[in-house]
Amino acid sequence: MAALFMLVFAYVLGSIPTGFLFGLLSGVDVRQTGSGNVGATNVARVVGRRQGLLTLLADVAKGFIPSYLSAHL
């Protein structure tokens, strides 16, 4: 049961578009500007380095958190 929970948790967490959300918080739709990618590089170019760094950290955390939790359950 814990494995199924972790699978669903990892999927839901990974599906959060952090770059898009940080762009929206800054009033910019990053899908429509720059390269159109919602990744950290485009966010940094279009919105600013701070939001790009936050996007990068959030994306890394989205991969790290489920891995860490599943190893320690």
PDB file of N, CA and C in Angstrom:
ATOM      1  N   MET A   1       0.821  -1.195   0.000  1.00  0.00           N
ATOM      2  CA  MET A   1       0.000   0.000   0.000  1.00  0.00           C
ATOM      3  C   MET A   1       0.863   1.256   0.000  1.00  0.00           C
ATOM      4  N   ALA A   2       1.969   1.221   0.734  1.00  0.00           N
ATOM      5  CA  ALA A   2       2.863   2.380   0.780  1.00  0.00           C
ATOM      6  C   ALA A   2       3.490   2.642  -0.580  1.00  0.00           C
ATOM      7  N   ALA A   3       3.779   1.578  -1.317  1.00  0.00           N
ATOM      8  CA  ALA A   3       4.379   1.744  -2.644  1.00  0.00           C
ATOM      9  C   ALA A   3       3.399   2.421  -3.592  1.00  0.00           C
ATOM     10  N   LEU A   4       2.141   2.043  -3.525  1.00  0.00           N
ATOM     11  CA  LEU A   4       1.128   2.670  -4.371  1.00  0.00           C
ATOM     12  C   LEU A   4       0.970   4.144  -4.012  1.00  0.00           C
ATOM     13  N   PHE A   5       0.953   4.442  -2.721  1.00  0.00           N
ATOM     14  CA  PHE A   5       0.865   5.837  -2.285  1.00  0.00           C
ATOM     15  C   PHE A   5       2.044   6.649  -2.817  1.00  0.00           C
ATOM     16  N   MET A   6       3.255   6.102  -2.718  1.00  0.00           N
ATOM     17  CA  MET A   6       4.447   6.820  -3.192  1.00  0.00           C
ATOM     18  C   MET A   6       4.402   7.021  -4.699  1.00  0.00           C
ATOM     19  N   LEU A   7       3.892   6.042  -5.416  1.00  0.00           N
ATOM     20  CA  LEU A   7       3.773   6.162  -6.866  1.00  0.00           C
ATOM     21  C   LEU A   7       2.838   7.310  -7.233  1.00  0.00           C
ATOM     22  N   VAL A   8       1.689   7.359  -6.597  1.00  0.00           N
ATOM     23  CA  VAL A   8       0.722   8.430  -6.863  1.00  0.00           C
ATOM     24  C   VAL A   8       1.277   9.778  -6.404  1.00  0.00           C
ATOM     25  N   PHE A   9       1.898   9.807  -5.238  1.00  0.00           N
ATOM     26  CA  PHE A   9       2.476  11.043  -4.713  1.00  0.00           C
ATOM     27  C   PHE A   9       3.542  11.595  -5.654  1.00  0.00           C
ATOM     28  N   ALA A  10       4.433  10.729  -6.133  1.00  0.00           N
ATOM     29  CA  ALA A  10       5.501  11.161  -7.040  1.00  0.00           C
ATOM     30  C   ALA A  10       4.925  11.677  -8.352  1.00  0.00           C
ATOM     31  N   TYR A  11       3.908  11.014  -8.862  1.00  0.00           N
ATOM     32  CA  TYR A  11       3.277  11.438 -10.114  1.00  0.00           C
ATOM     33  C   TYR A  11       2.630  12.814  -9.957  1.00  0.00           C
ATOM     34  N   VAL A  12       1.869  12.993  -8.894  1.00  0.00           N
ATOM     35  CA  VAL A  12       1.179  14.267  -8.664  1.00  0.00           C
ATOM     36  C   VAL A  12       2.187  15.390  -8.420  1.00  0.00           C
ATOM     37  N   LEU A  13       3.189  15.133  -7.610  1.00  0.00           N
ATOM     38  CA  LEU A  13       4.200  16.148  -7.331  1.00  0.00           C
ATOM     39  C   LEU A  13       4.958  16.530  -8.600  1.00  0.00           C
ATOM     40  N   GLY A  14       5.306  15.540  -9.401  1.00  0.00           N
ATOM     41  CA  GLY A  14       6.034  15.801 -10.636  1.00  0.00           C
ATOM     42  C   GLY A  14       5.215  16.518 -11.688  1.00  0.00           C
ATOM     43  N   SER A  15       3.905  16.453 -11.588  1.00  0.00           N
ATOM     44  CA  SER A  15       3.057  17.094 -12.590  1.00  0.00           C
ATOM     45  C   SER A  15       2.811  18.576 -12.313  1.00  0.00           C
ATOM     46  N   ILE A  16       3.307  19.096 -11.220  1.00  0.00           N
ATOM     47  CA  ILE A  16       3.143  20.520 -10.910  1.00  0.00           C
ATOM     48  C   ILE A  16       4.112  21.325 -11.778  1.00  0.00           C
ATOM     49  N   PRO A  17       3.598  22.201 -12.628  1.00  0.00           N
ATOM     50  CA  PRO A  17       4.469  22.981 -13.519  1.00  0.00           C
ATOM     51  C   PRO A  17       5.054  24.202 -12.801  1.00  0.00           C
ATOM     52  N   THR A  18       6.120  24.003 -12.065  1.00  0.00           N
ATOM     53  CA  THR A  18       6.664  25.072 -11.225  1.00  0.00           C
ATOM     54  C   THR A  18       7.106  26.285 -12.034  1.00  0.00           C
ATOM     55  N   GLY A  19       7.708  26.070 -13.188  1.00  0.00           N
ATOM     56  CA  GLY A  19       8.133  27.201 -14.017  1.00  0.00           C
ATOM     57  C   GLY A  19       6.951  28.044 -14.460  1.00  0.00           C
ATOM     58  N   PHE A  20       5.886  27.389 -14.848  1.00  0.00           N
ATOM     59  CA  PHE A  20       4.673  28.092 -15.250  1.00  0.00           C
ATOM     60  C   PHE A  20       4.099  28.875 -14.076  1.00  0.00           C
ATOM     61  N   LEU A  21       4.088  28.259 -12.892  1.00  0.00           N
ATOM     62  CA  LEU A  21       3.533  28.930 -11.713  1.00  0.00           C
ATOM     63  C   LEU A  21       4.368  30.140 -11.296  1.00  0.00           C
ATOM     64  N   PHE A  22       5.709  30.006 -11.304  1.00  0.00           N
ATOM     65  CA  PHE A  22       6.553  31.151 -10.967  1.00  0.00           C
ATOM     66  C   PHE A  22       6.405  32.258 -12.007  1.00  0.00           C
ATOM     67  N   GLY A  23       6.200  31.880 -13.252  1.00  0.00           N
ATOM     68  CA  GLY A  23       5.949  32.877 -14.286  1.00  0.00           C
ATOM     69  C   GLY A  23       4.646  33.616 -14.043  1.00  0.00           C
ATOM     70  N   LEU A  24       3.601  32.867 -13.715  1.00  0.00           N
ATOM     71  CA  LEU A  24       2.305  33.502 -13.448  1.00  0.00           C
ATOM     72  C   LEU A  24       2.365  34.433 -12.247  1.00  0.00           C
ATOM     73  N   LEU A  25       3.109  34.038 -11.221  1.00  0.00           N
ATOM     74  CA  LEU A  25       3.254  34.906 -10.049  1.00  0.00           C
ATOM     75  C   LEU A  25       3.932  36.224 -10.409  1.00  0.00           C
ATOM     76  N   SER A  26       4.719  36.203 -11.476  1.00  0.00           N
ATOM     77  CA  SER A  26       5.386  37.422 -11.940  1.00  0.00           C
ATOM     78  C   SER A  26       4.594  38.124 -13.033  1.00  0.00           C
ATOM     79  N   GLY A  27       3.441  37.580 -13.384  1.00  0.00           N
ATOM     80  CA  GLY A  27       2.590  38.205 -14.385  1.00  0.00           C
ATOM     81  C   GLY A  27       2.980  37.895 -15.819  1.00  0.00           C
ATOM     82  N   VAL A  28       3.723  36.811 -16.046  1.00  0.00           N
ATOM     83  CA  VAL A  28       4.180  36.455 -17.384  1.00  0.00           C
ATOM     84  C   VAL A  28       3.792  35.010 -17.676  1.00  0.00           C
ATOM     85  N   ASP A  29       3.259  34.772 -18.872  1.00  0.00           N
ATOM     86  CA  ASP A  29       2.999  33.404 -19.307  1.00  0.00           C
ATOM     87  C   ASP A  29       4.228  32.932 -20.067  1.00  0.00           C
ATOM     88  N   VAL A  30       5.081  32.153 -19.421  1.00  0.00           N
ATOM     89  CA  VAL A  30       6.344  31.740 -20.036  1.00  0.00           C
ATOM     90  C   VAL A  30       6.126  30.814 -21.223  1.00  0.00           C
ATOM     91  N   ARG A  31       4.934  30.265 -21.372  1.00  0.00           N
ATOM     92  CA  ARG A  31       4.646  29.428 -22.536  1.00  0.00           C
ATOM     93  C   ARG A  31       4.529  30.255 -23.801  1.00  0.00           C
ATOM     94  N   GLN A  32       4.230  31.531 -23.642  1.00  0.00           N
ATOM     95  CA  GLN A  32       4.026  32.412 -24.787  1.00  0.00           C
ATOM     96  C   GLN A  32       5.223  33.307 -25.076  1.00  0.00           C
ATOM     97  N   THR A  33       6.238  33.286 -24.245  1.00  0.00           N
ATOM     98  CA  THR A  33       7.404  34.151 -24.425  1.00  0.00           C
ATOM     99  C   THR A  33       8.680  33.325 -24.393  1.00  0.00           C
ATOM    100  N   GLY A  34       9.738  33.896 -24.898  1.00  0.00           N
ATOM    101  CA  GLY A  34      11.019  33.192 -24.925  1.00  0.00           C
ATOM    102  C   GLY A  34      10.934  31.953 -25.791  1.00  0.00           C
ATOM    103  N   SER A  35      11.466  30.855 -25.307  1.00  0.00           N
ATOM    104  CA  SER A  35      11.458  29.601 -26.068  1.00  0.00           C
ATOM    105  C   SER A  35      10.116  28.878 -25.979  1.00  0.00           C
ATOM    106  N   GLY A  36       9.259  29.302 -25.067  1.00  0.00           N
ATOM    107  CA  GLY A  36       7.976  28.646 -24.874  1.00  0.00           C
ATOM    108  C   GLY A  36       8.043  27.472 -23.911  1.00  0.00           C
ATOM    109  N   ASN A  37       9.224  27.166 -23.442  1.00  0.00           N
ATOM    110  CA  ASN A  37       9.426  26.071 -22.495  1.00  0.00           C
ATOM    111  C   ASN A  37       9.151  26.583 -21.083  1.00  0.00           C
ATOM    112  N   VAL A  38       8.605  25.733 -20.231  1.00  0.00           N
ATOM    113  CA  VAL A  38       8.313  26.148 -18.856  1.00  0.00           C
ATOM    114  C   VAL A  38       9.431  25.780 -17.895  1.00  0.00           C
ATOM    115  N   GLY A  39      10.604  25.474 -18.415  1.00  0.00           N
ATOM    116  CA  GLY A  39      11.738  25.099 -17.584  1.00  0.00           C
ATOM    117  C   GLY A  39      12.446  26.285 -16.969  1.00  0.00           C
ATOM    118  N   ALA A  40      13.415  25.980 -16.128  1.00  0.00           N
ATOM    119  CA  ALA A  40      14.130  26.999 -15.360  1.00  0.00           C
ATOM    120  C   ALA A  40      14.897  27.977 -16.246  1.00  0.00           C
ATOM    121  N   THR A  41      15.478  27.500 -17.334  1.00  0.00           N
ATOM    122  CA  THR A  41      16.256  28.389 -18.201  1.00  0.00           C
ATOM    123  C   THR A  41      15.376  29.454 -18.831  1.00  0.00           C
ATOM    124  N   ASN A  42      14.233  29.054 -19.368  1.00  0.00           N
ATOM    125  CA  ASN A  42      13.342  30.037 -19.977  1.00  0.00           C
ATOM    126  C   ASN A  42      12.761  30.979 -18.931  1.00  0.00           C
ATOM    127  N   VAL A  43      12.436  30.467 -17.763  1.00  0.00           N
ATOM    128  CA  VAL A  43      11.927  31.331 -16.693  1.00  0.00           C
ATOM    129  C   VAL A  43      12.987  32.358 -16.316  1.00  0.00           C
ATOM    130  N   ALA A  44      14.239  31.927 -16.205  1.00  0.00           N
ATOM    131  CA  ALA A  44      15.323  32.858 -15.859  1.00  0.00           C
ATOM    132  C   ALA A  44      15.495  33.915 -16.938  1.00  0.00           C
ATOM    133  N   ARG A  45      15.405  33.537 -18.193  1.00  0.00           N
ATOM    134  CA  ARG A  45      15.570  34.494 -19.292  1.00  0.00           C
ATOM    135  C   ARG A  45      14.416  35.486 -19.369  1.00  0.00           C
ATOM    136  N   VAL A  46      13.203  34.987 -19.189  1.00  0.00           N
ATOM    137  CA  VAL A  46      12.016  35.821 -19.397  1.00  0.00           C
ATOM    138  C   VAL A  46      11.632  36.597 -18.143  1.00  0.00           C
ATOM    139  N   VAL A  47      11.633  35.940 -16.997  1.00  0.00           N
ATOM    140  CA  VAL A  47      11.128  36.552 -15.765  1.00  0.00           C
ATOM    141  C   VAL A  47      12.254  37.122 -14.915  1.00  0.00           C
ATOM    142  N   GLY A  48      13.338  36.380 -14.782  1.00  0.00           N
ATOM    143  CA  GLY A  48      14.460  36.843 -13.972  1.00  0.00           C
ATOM    144  C   GLY A  48      15.213  35.680 -13.364  1.00  0.00           C
ATOM    145  N   ARG A  49      16.441  35.968 -12.964  1.00  0.00           N
ATOM    146  CA  ARG A  49      17.295  34.910 -12.414  1.00  0.00           C
ATOM    147  C   ARG A  49      16.753  34.330 -11.117  1.00  0.00           C
ATOM    148  N   ARG A  50      16.175  35.172 -10.289  1.00  0.00           N
ATOM    149  CA  ARG A  50      15.663  34.684  -9.001  1.00  0.00           C
ATOM    150  C   ARG A  50      14.567  33.643  -9.214  1.00  0.00           C
ATOM    151  N   GLN A  51      13.596  33.958 -10.074  1.00  0.00           N
ATOM    152  CA  GLN A  51      12.519  33.014 -10.345  1.00  0.00           C
ATOM    153  C   GLN A  51      13.040  31.772 -11.069  1.00  0.00           C
ATOM    154  N   GLY A  52      14.050  31.958 -11.925  1.00  0.00           N
ATOM    155  CA  GLY A  52      14.661  30.815 -12.594  1.00  0.00           C
ATOM    156  C   GLY A  52      15.329  29.880 -11.605  1.00  0.00           C
ATOM    157  N   LEU A  53      16.025  30.450 -10.634  1.00  0.00           N
ATOM    158  CA  LEU A  53      16.675  29.640  -9.603  1.00  0.00           C
ATOM    159  C   LEU A  53      15.639  28.931  -8.732  1.00  0.00           C
ATOM    160  N   LEU A  54      14.573  29.639  -8.390  1.00  0.00           N
ATOM    161  CA  LEU A  54      13.504  29.013  -7.608  1.00  0.00           C
ATOM    162  C   LEU A  54      12.861  27.863  -8.382  1.00  0.00           C
ATOM    163  N   THR A  55      12.683  28.052  -9.678  1.00  0.00           N
ATOM    164  CA  THR A  55      12.133  26.990 -10.518  1.00  0.00           C
ATOM    165  C   THR A  55      13.058  25.787 -10.532  1.00  0.00           C
ATOM    166  N   LEU A  56      14.347  26.037 -10.694  1.00  0.00           N
ATOM    167  CA  LEU A  56      15.325  24.952 -10.694  1.00  0.00           C
ATOM    168  C   LEU A  56      15.299  24.188  -9.371  1.00  0.00           C
ATOM    169  N   LEU A  57      15.312  24.907  -8.267  1.00  0.00           N
ATOM    170  CA  LEU A  57      15.296  24.258  -6.953  1.00  0.00           C
ATOM    171  C   LEU A  57      14.004  23.464  -6.731  1.00  0.00           C
ATOM    172  N   ALA A  58      12.885  24.030  -7.164  1.00  0.00           N
ATOM    173  CA  ALA A  58      11.610  23.327  -7.015  1.00  0.00           C
ATOM    174  C   ALA A  58      11.581  22.064  -7.872  1.00  0.00           C
ATOM    175  N   ASP A  59      12.122  22.137  -9.089  1.00  0.00           N
ATOM    176  CA  ASP A  59      12.152  20.960  -9.957  1.00  0.00           C
ATOM    177  C   ASP A  59      13.064  19.874  -9.399  1.00  0.00           C
ATOM    178  N   VAL A  60      14.188  20.270  -8.841  1.00  0.00           N
ATOM    179  CA  VAL A  60      15.084  19.290  -8.214  1.00  0.00           C
ATOM    180  C   VAL A  60      14.388  18.656  -7.010  1.00  0.00           C
ATOM    181  N   ALA A  61      13.707  19.468  -6.221  1.00  0.00           N
ATOM    182  CA  ALA A  61      12.996  18.953  -5.046  1.00  0.00           C
ATOM    183  C   ALA A  61      11.885  17.987  -5.449  1.00  0.00           C
ATOM    184  N   LYS A  62      11.235  18.244  -6.586  1.00  0.00           N
ATOM    185  CA  LYS A  62      10.177  17.345  -7.049  1.00  0.00           C
ATOM    186  C   LYS A  62      10.720  15.953  -7.354  1.00  0.00           C
ATOM    187  N   GLY A  63      11.966  15.859  -7.738  1.00  0.00           N
ATOM    188  CA  GLY A  63      12.574  14.557  -7.962  1.00  0.00           C
ATOM    189  C   GLY A  63      13.171  13.962  -6.704  1.00  0.00           C
ATOM    190  N   PHE A  64      13.723  14.819  -5.861  1.00  0.00           N
ATOM    191  CA  PHE A  64      14.416  14.344  -4.660  1.00  0.00           C
ATOM    192  C   PHE A  64      13.452  13.858  -3.582  1.00  0.00           C
ATOM    193  N   ILE A  65      12.409  14.606  -3.331  1.00  0.00           N
ATOM    194  CA  ILE A  65      11.502  14.300  -2.217  1.00  0.00           C
ATOM    195  C   ILE A  65      10.876  12.903  -2.335  1.00  0.00           C
ATOM    196  N   PRO A  66      10.266  12.545  -3.476  1.00  0.00           N
ATOM    197  CA  PRO A  66       9.709  11.185  -3.553  1.00  0.00           C
ATOM    198  C   PRO A  66      10.777  10.095  -3.437  1.00  0.00           C
ATOM    199  N   SER A  67      11.945  10.328  -4.013  1.00  0.00           N
ATOM    200  CA  SER A  67      13.025   9.339  -3.920  1.00  0.00           C
ATOM    201  C   SER A  67      13.468   9.157  -2.476  1.00  0.00           C
ATOM    202  N   TYR A  68      13.652  10.261  -1.789  1.00  0.00           N
ATOM    203  CA  TYR A  68      14.084  10.211  -0.390  1.00  0.00           C
ATOM    204  C   TYR A  68      13.034   9.521   0.480  1.00  0.00           C
ATOM    205  N   LEU A  69      11.784   9.917   0.302  1.00  0.00           N
ATOM    206  CA  LEU A  69      10.721   9.343   1.131  1.00  0.00           C
ATOM    207  C   LEU A  69      10.534   7.853   0.866  1.00  0.00           C
ATOM    208  N   SER A  70      10.610   7.447  -0.394  1.00  0.00           N
ATOM    209  CA  SER A  70      10.412   6.028  -0.689  1.00  0.00           C
ATOM    210  C   SER A  70      11.557   5.177  -0.152  1.00  0.00           C
ATOM    211  N   ALA A  71      12.744   5.740  -0.072  1.00  0.00           N
ATOM    212  CA  ALA A  71      13.879   4.999   0.476  1.00  0.00           C
ATOM    213  C   ALA A  71      13.807   4.894   1.994  1.00  0.00           C
ATOM    214  N   HIS A  72      13.081   5.803   2.625  1.00  0.00           N
ATOM    215  CA  HIS A  72      13.028   5.826   4.090  1.00  0.00           C
ATOM    216  C   HIS A  72      11.671   5.407   4.664  1.00  0.00           C
ATOM    217  N   LEU A  73      10.834   4.813   3.861  1.00  0.00           N
ATOM    218  CA  LEU A  73       9.545   4.322   4.372  1.00  0.00           C
ATOM    219  C   LEU A  73       9.683   2.939   4.951  1.00  0.00           C
TER     220      LEU A  73
END
